[in-house]
Short mmCIF file of C-alpha atoms in Angstrom, two decimals:
data_model
loop_
_atom_site.label_atom_id
_atom_site.label_comp_id
_atom_site.label_asym_id
_atom_site.label_seq_id
_atom_site.Cartn_x
_atom_site.Cartn_y
_atom_site.Cartn_z
CA MET J 1 148.23 71.07 140.71
CA TRP J 2 144.49 70.43 140.74
CA GLN J 3 143.96 73.87 142.24
CA ASP J 4 145.97 75.47 139.42
CA ALA J 5 143.99 73.52 136.83
CA GLY J 6 140.74 74.66 138.44
CA LEU J 7 141.90 78.28 138.38
CA ARG J 8 142.87 78.00 134.71
CA GLN J 9 139.48 76.47 133.87
CA ALA J 10 137.68 79.21 135.81
CA GLY J 11 139.71 81.84 134.00
CA THR J 12 138.90 80.28 130.62
CA GLY J 13 135.21 80.16 131.50
CA HIS J 14 135.32 83.81 132.59
CA MET J 15 136.91 84.84 129.28
CA SER J 16 134.36 82.78 127.35
CA LEU J 17 131.47 84.49 129.12
CA THR J 18 133.04 87.90 128.56
CA LEU J 19 133.36 87.15 124.83
CA LEU J 20 129.78 85.82 124.70
CA PHE J 21 128.35 88.99 126.23
CA LEU J 22 130.47 91.12 123.90
CA GLN J 23 129.18 89.12 120.90
CA LEU J 24 125.57 89.51 122.07
CA THR J 25 126.05 93.25 122.55
CA VAL J 26 127.54 93.75 119.09
CA ILE J 27 124.91 91.55 117.44
CA LEU J 28 121.92 93.24 119.11
CA VAL J 29 123.22 96.78 118.54
CA THR J 30 123.93 96.05 114.86
CA ALA J 31 120.56 94.32 114.35
CA ARG J 32 118.55 97.11 116.01
CA THR J 33 120.46 99.83 114.15
CA CYS J 34 120.03 98.20 110.73
CA GLY J 35 116.37 97.48 111.49
CA LEU J 36 115.67 101.12 112.37
CA VAL J 37 117.52 102.35 109.27
CA LEU J 38 115.54 100.06 106.96
CA ARG J 39 112.27 100.95 108.70
CA ALA J 40 112.95 104.61 107.92
CA PHE J 41 112.86 103.58 104.24
CA GLY J 42 109.50 101.81 104.62
CA GLN J 43 110.88 98.27 105.02
CA PRO J 44 110.05 95.81 107.83
CA MET J 45 112.67 95.87 110.59
CA VAL J 46 113.36 92.17 110.03
CA ILE J 47 114.94 92.99 106.65
CA GLY J 48 117.44 95.27 108.36
CA GLU J 49 118.13 92.64 111.01
CA MET J 50 118.79 90.04 108.30
CA ALA J 51 121.08 92.51 106.53
CA ALA J 52 122.93 92.98 109.83
CA GLY J 53 123.93 89.32 109.65
CA ILE J 54 125.61 89.93 106.29
CA LEU J 55 127.37 93.03 107.68
CA LEU J 56 128.80 91.01 110.57
CA GLY J 57 129.93 88.15 108.32
CA PRO J 58 133.03 87.69 106.18
CA VAL J 59 131.48 89.56 103.23
CA VAL J 60 131.66 92.99 104.97
CA PHE J 61 133.10 93.03 108.52
CA GLY J 62 135.48 90.13 107.83
CA ALA J 63 136.69 91.72 104.59
CA LEU J 64 137.24 95.20 106.10
CA PHE J 65 138.61 94.20 109.50
CA PRO J 66 139.73 90.55 109.30
CA GLN J 67 141.70 90.58 112.57
CA TRP J 68 138.88 92.08 114.62
CA HIS J 69 136.40 89.70 112.99
CA GLN J 70 138.55 86.71 113.96
CA GLN J 71 138.85 87.96 117.55
CA LEU J 72 135.13 88.67 117.91
CA PHE J 73 133.90 85.43 116.32
CA PRO J 74 136.58 82.75 116.86
CA PRO J 75 135.48 79.30 115.68
CA ALA J 76 135.56 77.91 119.24
CA SER J 77 132.82 80.35 120.32
CA LEU J 78 130.34 79.50 117.55
CA PRO J 79 128.79 76.32 119.04
CA GLY J 80 127.48 78.31 122.01
CA LEU J 81 125.96 80.94 119.74
CA SER J 82 124.54 78.20 117.54
CA SER J 83 122.71 76.64 120.49
CA LEU J 84 121.15 79.97 121.44
CA ALA J 85 120.17 80.61 117.82
CA THR J 86 118.55 77.17 117.53
CA VAL J 87 116.43 77.81 120.62
CA GLY J 88 115.39 81.15 119.13
CA VAL J 89 114.36 79.73 115.77
CA VAL J 90 112.52 76.82 117.45
CA LEU J 91 110.49 79.27 119.54
CA PHE J 92 109.82 81.40 116.48
CA MET J 93 108.62 78.44 114.39
CA PHE J 94 106.37 77.37 117.27
CA ILE J 95 104.60 80.75 117.06
CA VAL J 96 104.49 80.54 113.24
CA GLY J 97 102.75 77.16 113.51
CA ALA J 98 100.28 78.57 116.03
CA GLU J 99 99.56 81.50 113.66
CA LEU J 100 98.93 79.30 110.64
CA ARG J 101 95.22 79.47 109.85
CA ALA J 102 92.77 80.62 107.23
CA PRO J 103 92.21 84.36 107.83
CA SER J 104 88.88 85.06 109.48
CA GLY J 105 86.07 85.98 107.14
CA MET J 106 87.74 84.85 103.94
CA GLY J 107 84.95 82.34 103.23
CA ALA J 108 84.64 82.21 99.47
CA GLN J 109 88.28 83.18 99.09
CA PHE J 110 89.42 79.81 100.42
CA ARG J 111 89.38 78.19 96.98
CA ALA J 112 91.15 81.20 95.45
CA ALA J 113 93.80 81.10 98.20
CA GLY J 114 94.43 77.45 97.37
CA TRP J 115 94.88 78.21 93.69
CA VAL J 116 97.20 81.15 94.37
CA GLY J 117 99.21 79.16 96.90
CA VAL J 118 99.71 76.18 94.61
CA SER J 119 100.40 78.19 91.45
CA SER J 120 102.89 80.44 93.30
CA MET J 121 104.72 77.29 94.41
CA VAL J 122 104.61 75.21 91.23
CA LEU J 123 106.06 77.80 88.83
CA PRO J 124 109.11 78.78 90.96
CA MET J 125 109.73 75.09 91.69
CA VAL J 126 109.70 74.30 87.97
CA LEU J 127 112.03 77.23 87.27
CA GLY J 128 114.28 76.10 90.13
CA LEU J 129 114.51 72.63 88.60
CA ALA J 130 115.19 74.24 85.21
CA ILE J 131 118.20 76.24 86.43
CA ALA J 132 119.53 73.46 88.68
CA PRO J 133 121.64 71.85 85.88
CA VAL J 134 123.49 75.17 85.53
CA LEU J 135 124.06 75.62 89.28
CA HIS J 136 124.76 72.04 90.38
CA PRO J 137 128.23 71.58 88.84
CA ALA J 138 129.55 74.82 90.33
CA LEU J 139 127.65 75.23 93.60
CA ALA J 140 126.65 71.78 94.90
CA PRO J 141 128.80 70.48 97.78
CA GLN J 142 130.95 67.49 96.94
CA GLY J 143 128.97 64.24 97.09
CA VAL J 144 125.50 65.85 96.84
CA GLU J 145 123.56 64.22 94.01
CA PHE J 146 121.63 66.27 91.45
CA TRP J 147 118.06 65.52 92.53
CA PRO J 148 118.36 66.35 96.26
CA PHE J 149 120.13 69.57 95.25
CA ALA J 150 117.57 70.43 92.55
CA LEU J 151 114.55 69.63 94.74
CA PHE J 152 115.90 71.75 97.58
CA LEU J 153 116.53 74.63 95.19
CA GLY J 154 112.95 74.35 93.93
CA VAL J 155 111.57 74.43 97.49
CA ALA J 156 113.82 77.37 98.42
CA LEU J 157 112.53 79.44 95.49
CA SER J 158 108.89 78.63 96.29
CA ILE J 159 108.86 79.96 99.88
CA THR J 160 106.62 82.85 100.97
CA ALA J 161 107.21 84.41 104.39
CA PHE J 162 103.85 84.35 106.20
CA PRO J 163 105.03 86.47 109.20
CA VAL J 164 106.75 89.11 107.04
CA LEU J 165 103.78 89.20 104.66
CA ALA J 166 101.42 89.76 107.59
CA ARG J 167 103.63 92.60 108.83
CA ILE J 168 103.72 94.27 105.39
CA LEU J 169 99.93 94.09 105.12
CA ARG J 170 99.51 95.44 108.66
CA ASP J 171 101.86 98.35 108.00
CA ARG J 172 99.88 99.23 104.86
CA ASN J 173 96.44 98.71 106.48
CA MET J 174 95.69 95.97 103.92
CA THR J 175 95.01 93.07 106.28
CA ARG J 176 91.23 93.20 105.80
CA THR J 177 91.31 93.91 102.07
CA ARG J 178 90.52 91.46 99.28
CA VAL J 179 94.17 91.29 98.23
CA GLY J 180 95.38 91.05 101.83
CA GLN J 181 93.00 88.24 102.78
CA LEU J 182 93.77 86.33 99.58
CA SER J 183 97.55 86.69 100.07
CA LEU J 184 97.43 85.63 103.74
CA GLY J 185 95.37 82.56 102.90
CA ALA J 186 97.68 81.64 100.02
CA ALA J 187 100.78 82.15 102.19
CA GLY J 188 99.30 79.74 104.73
CA VAL J 189 98.88 77.14 101.98
CA VAL J 190 102.47 77.71 100.79
CA ASP J 191 103.87 77.41 104.32
CA ALA J 192 102.11 74.11 104.96
CA LEU J 193 103.11 72.56 101.60
CA ALA J 194 106.66 73.94 101.64
CA TRP J 195 107.50 72.52 105.06
CA ILE J 196 106.16 69.11 104.04
CA LEU J 197 108.25 69.14 100.85
CA LEU J 198 111.31 70.43 102.70
CA ALA J 199 111.00 67.66 105.28
CA LEU J 200 110.92 65.08 102.49
CA VAL J 201 113.94 66.61 100.74
CA VAL J 202 115.96 66.71 103.98
CA ALA J 203 114.92 63.12 104.71
CA LEU J 204 116.11 62.14 101.23
CA ALA J 205 119.44 63.88 101.80
CA SER J 206 119.86 62.43 105.30
CA ALA J 207 119.21 58.91 103.99
CA GLY J 208 121.85 59.30 101.29
CA ALA J 209 121.28 56.84 98.49
CA GLY J 210 119.63 54.25 100.72
CA LEU J 211 115.91 53.74 100.16
CA GLN J 212 115.63 51.87 103.43
CA ALA J 213 117.03 54.79 105.41
CA PHE J 214 114.70 57.23 103.63
CA MET J 215 111.69 55.05 104.35
CA ARG J 216 112.68 54.83 108.02
CA ILE J 217 112.83 58.63 108.29
CA ALA J 218 109.61 59.11 106.30
CA ILE J 219 107.70 56.51 108.33
CA GLY J 220 108.99 58.06 111.56
CA LEU J 221 107.74 61.46 110.41
CA VAL J 222 104.33 60.05 109.47
CA VAL J 223 104.05 58.35 112.88
CA LEU J 224 104.98 61.58 114.66
CA VAL J 225 102.44 63.63 112.68
CA THR J 226 99.75 61.01 113.34
CA VAL J 227 100.42 60.95 117.09
CA VAL J 228 100.50 64.75 117.31
CA PHE J 229 97.20 65.26 115.49
CA LEU J 230 95.25 62.24 116.78
CA ALA J 231 96.46 62.20 120.39
CA VAL J 232 98.36 65.35 121.33
CA LYS J 233 96.07 67.87 119.63
CA PRO J 234 92.84 66.72 121.42
CA MET J 235 94.75 66.55 124.71
CA LEU J 236 96.03 70.11 124.24
CA ALA J 237 92.52 71.33 123.45
CA TRP J 238 91.17 69.69 126.63
CA LEU J 239 94.01 71.01 128.81
CA LEU J 240 93.65 74.56 127.53
CA ARG J 241 89.85 74.44 127.75
CA THR J 242 90.10 73.19 131.35
CA HIS J 243 93.07 75.14 132.71
CA ALA J 244 93.06 78.23 130.49
CA PRO J 245 89.40 78.90 129.58
CA ASP J 246 90.17 82.59 129.02
CA GLY J 247 92.91 81.68 126.52
CA VAL J 248 95.71 82.87 128.81
CA PRO J 249 97.89 79.95 129.97
CA SER J 250 99.20 79.94 133.53
CA PRO J 251 102.97 79.62 134.10
CA MET J 252 102.47 75.87 134.68
CA MET J 253 100.44 75.52 131.46
CA LEU J 254 102.99 77.59 129.53
CA ALA J 255 105.76 75.32 130.81
CA ALA J 256 103.77 72.27 129.65
CA LEU J 257 103.38 73.76 126.17
CA LEU J 258 107.09 74.55 125.93
CA ILE J 259 107.98 71.03 127.10
CA GLY J 260 105.75 69.57 124.38
CA MET J 261 107.34 71.84 121.80
CA PHE J 262 110.88 70.86 122.84
CA VAL J 263 109.95 67.16 122.80
CA CYS J 264 108.64 67.46 119.22
CA ALA J 265 111.76 69.40 118.22
CA MET J 266 113.93 66.70 119.80
CA LEU J 267 112.07 63.94 117.95
CA THR J 268 112.43 65.56 114.52
CA GLU J 269 116.11 66.17 115.24
CA TRP J 270 116.45 62.51 116.23
CA LEU J 271 114.80 61.55 112.92
CA HIS J 272 117.67 63.40 111.16
CA LEU J 273 115.34 66.24 110.24
CA HIS J 274 115.70 69.73 111.71
CA ALA J 275 114.31 70.77 115.11
CA VAL J 276 112.24 73.52 113.43
CA PHE J 277 109.92 70.90 111.91
CA GLY J 278 108.91 69.57 115.34
CA ALA J 279 108.35 73.05 116.78
CA PHE J 280 106.25 74.07 113.77
CA LEU J 281 104.23 70.84 113.98
CA PHE J 282 103.48 71.34 117.67
CA GLY J 283 102.41 74.93 117.01
CA VAL J 284 100.01 73.80 114.27
CA ALA J 285 98.46 71.31 116.74
CA LEU J 286 97.39 74.09 119.12
CA PRO J 287 93.74 75.25 119.09
CA ARG J 288 93.02 78.12 116.71
CA ASP J 289 92.33 80.62 119.50
CA ASP J 290 93.36 84.24 118.95
CA ARG J 291 93.48 84.86 122.70
CA LEU J 292 95.92 81.98 123.15
CA LEU J 293 98.03 83.14 120.21
CA HIS J 294 98.19 86.66 121.62
CA ALA J 295 99.18 85.36 125.06
CA LEU J 296 101.91 83.11 123.61
CA ALA J 297 103.26 85.84 121.35
CA GLU J 298 103.30 88.30 124.26
CA ARG J 299 105.37 85.91 126.37
CA ILE J 300 107.64 84.28 123.78
CA GLU J 301 108.22 86.78 120.97
CA PRO J 302 110.17 89.38 123.01
CA LEU J 303 112.80 86.78 123.90
CA SER J 304 112.74 84.99 120.54
CA ILE J 305 112.55 87.89 118.09
CA VAL J 306 114.35 90.64 120.00
CA VAL J 307 117.20 88.63 121.57
CA LEU J 308 117.66 85.18 120.01
CA MET J 309 116.73 85.65 116.33
CA PRO J 310 119.42 88.34 115.75
CA ILE J 311 121.92 85.68 116.86
CA PHE J 312 120.47 83.42 114.15
CA PHE J 313 120.90 86.22 111.60
CA ALA J 314 124.49 86.78 112.70
CA LEU J 315 125.33 83.07 112.40
CA ALA J 316 123.71 83.03 108.97
CA GLY J 317 125.93 85.96 108.03
CA LEU J 318 128.97 84.08 109.31
CA GLY J 319 127.97 81.23 106.98
CA THR J 320 128.17 83.44 103.89
CA SER J 321 131.10 83.42 101.53
CA ALA J 322 132.96 86.48 100.30
CA GLY J 323 133.81 84.56 97.11
CA ALA J 324 130.18 83.87 96.17
CA PHE J 325 130.15 86.64 93.56
CA ALA J 326 133.54 85.98 92.00
CA ASN J 327 133.88 84.79 88.40
CA SER J 328 130.40 83.69 87.24
CA GLY J 329 128.82 84.21 90.67
CA LEU J 330 126.99 87.41 89.73
CA GLY J 331 125.49 85.73 86.67
CA MET J 332 124.24 82.82 88.78
CA LEU J 333 122.77 85.25 91.33
CA ALA J 334 120.94 87.08 88.52
CA LEU J 335 119.58 83.74 87.28
CA ILE J 336 118.34 82.86 90.78
CA LEU J 337 116.72 86.29 91.22
CA LEU J 338 115.01 86.03 87.84
CA ALA J 339 113.64 82.53 88.48
CA ALA J 340 112.51 83.43 92.01
CA SER J 341 110.79 86.71 91.09
CA VAL J 342 109.19 85.61 87.83
CA GLY J 343 108.04 82.34 89.38
CA LYS J 344 106.37 83.96 92.36
CA ILE J 345 104.89 87.07 90.75
CA VAL J 346 103.64 85.37 87.59
CA GLY J 347 102.52 82.23 89.44
CA GLY J 348 100.64 84.16 92.13
CA ALA J 349 99.07 86.53 89.61
CA ALA J 350 98.00 83.64 87.36
CA GLY J 351 96.31 81.89 90.29
CA ALA J 352 94.39 85.05 91.21
CA ARG J 353 93.35 85.68 87.58
CA MET J 354 92.02 82.12 87.26
CA CYS J 355 89.73 82.88 90.20
CA GLY J 356 88.31 86.05 88.68
CA TYR J 357 90.46 88.78 90.21
CA GLY J 358 91.40 91.83 88.11
CA TRP J 359 94.87 92.31 86.69
CA ARG J 360 95.91 94.93 89.27
CA GLU J 361 94.73 92.84 92.21
CA SER J 362 96.36 89.76 90.70
CA LEU J 363 99.71 91.49 90.22
CA ALA J 364 99.53 92.89 93.77
CA THR J 365 98.87 89.36 95.04
CA GLY J 366 101.82 87.99 93.08
CA SER J 367 104.07 90.75 94.42
CA LEU J 368 103.04 89.96 97.99
CA MET J 369 103.73 86.25 97.46
CA ASN J 370 107.27 87.22 96.38
CA SER J 371 108.17 88.33 99.91
CA ARG J 372 110.35 85.64 101.50
CA GLY J 373 112.16 87.25 104.39
CA LEU J 374 112.88 85.27 107.53
CA MET J 375 111.19 82.03 106.40
CA GLU J 376 113.55 81.81 103.45
CA LEU J 377 116.52 82.31 105.75
CA ILE J 378 115.34 79.47 108.00
CA VAL J 379 114.83 77.18 105.00
CA ILE J 380 118.25 77.82 103.47
CA LYS J 381 119.92 77.47 106.89
CA VAL J 382 118.27 74.05 107.17
CA GLY J 383 119.69 73.21 103.74
CA LEU J 384 123.14 74.43 104.76
CA ASP J 385 123.07 72.42 108.00
CA ALA J 386 121.91 69.33 106.07
CA GLY J 387 124.78 69.70 103.60
CA LEU J 388 122.47 70.20 100.62
CA ILE J 389 124.03 73.55 99.69
CA GLY J 390 127.38 75.20 100.31
CA ALA J 391 128.35 78.66 101.52
CA GLU J 392 128.33 80.19 98.03
CA LEU J 393 124.76 79.20 97.15
CA PHE J 394 123.65 80.00 100.71
CA THR J 395 124.98 83.54 100.22
CA MET J 396 123.19 83.93 96.89
CA LEU J 397 119.87 82.67 98.28
CA LEU J 398 120.20 84.98 101.27
CA VAL J 399 120.72 87.97 98.97
CA MET J 400 117.74 86.78 96.89
CA ALA J 401 115.57 86.69 100.03
CA LEU J 402 116.55 90.23 100.97
CA VAL J 403 116.06 91.64 97.47
CA THR J 404 112.68 90.00 96.77
CA THR J 405 111.28 90.98 100.18
CA ALA J 406 112.56 94.55 99.98
CA ALA J 407 111.00 94.88 96.49
CA THR J 408 107.50 93.98 97.76
CA GLY J 409 106.64 97.44 99.14
CA PRO J 410 107.82 99.42 96.08
CA LEU J 411 106.01 97.02 93.73
CA LEU J 412 102.76 97.45 95.66
CA SER J 413 103.13 101.24 95.54
CA LEU J 414 103.80 101.12 91.80
CA ILE J 415 100.75 98.93 91.15
CA ALA J 416 98.57 101.17 93.33
CA ARG J 417 99.65 104.29 91.40
CA LYS J 418 98.92 102.65 88.04
CA SER J 419 95.58 101.18 89.14
CA PRO J 420 92.31 102.97 88.30
CA LYS J 421 90.71 101.15 91.25
CA PRO J 422 92.26 100.92 94.73
CA ILE J 423 93.89 97.59 95.55
CA ASP J 424 93.26 98.17 99.24
CA ARG J 425 89.47 98.05 99.14
CA PRO J 426 87.94 95.98 101.97
CA THR J 427 86.57 92.47 101.47
CA SER J 428 83.01 93.74 101.97
CA ALA J 429 83.32 96.01 98.93
#
């Protein structure tokens, strides 16, 4: 009897592994294909990979071939995929935290970057709060109060994708330009502020209506940040200076860094926040050394971005709802797109104008700040996991992220054609 049970369990495990490898094959092929197609149209590959998640979800694949979709992604198989996706996004956020810095040589632009970053956050947050009374009755999950919902919506609309923005600037040879340096600096400000605000909103939601529970989470987060920056950060600097003076960590040093990252991710998860906060925090605590960043990206990004992040996109697509655009759904999506685009473009342009930039450069800066991409997807997935939003609003915000990011390149080209002066002049000009 025991032998038969063992054989049945082995057979079930074999079938589960076969399904897992089939899922990975389909996900990676779809992600790479969509990425290459979108790149042919001048878009970053990540936009195509995000779109692949929607194609594999119930909105497209599930609607066209419901039986195949159910067989390929049965509910019992999703926890395994979810674990792989979480590891991928934790590794990715670790690299994002390590990348976060003021761009080299920006000097006098630091104040302008602060103004652009804050103004491009405040206006979309205000517009998000303004449209929240319209969206909350129809789209908020049952039991979610207005203010946690509204604050999360405001944060979601205020995101700028630092990695995608950097890739757009690199593809257009604008990294060392006035507009490029200003936008990168402002995106760094937005990233730092947005993750702090998001952590507070998630803590508020996790605590429910209890002030004591919220204070416990908030105090735990403050203690963790204090320990990381006052104790862990100097220790990391000493270890890397001693054991990796050339900026290239040995396998043992790399293992130590990954252990520290996973410990921070575990602690933020234990605090009822998301693991991405801990990974991002540990990445920010690393020394600002380009050699170290290059070495980490060279070792971690192939696994994270090429293999694990497409799984995250696919799971995000599985979390979408085919009924998101029924009835008044399209009108609500249009309202979200309007608030997100106007808030970012006008807010970013206003910040640049206040610091003396011309109208064309200011509009180009606002257009760049409107790119959300992968960071937006991570933020709204955190909100979905925390129960702050449901599948319908998640679907709308995902579409908003794709549309606003895809519009960045065409907007820049339009502004460049209309401009009497080039917007890609170097900072030394």
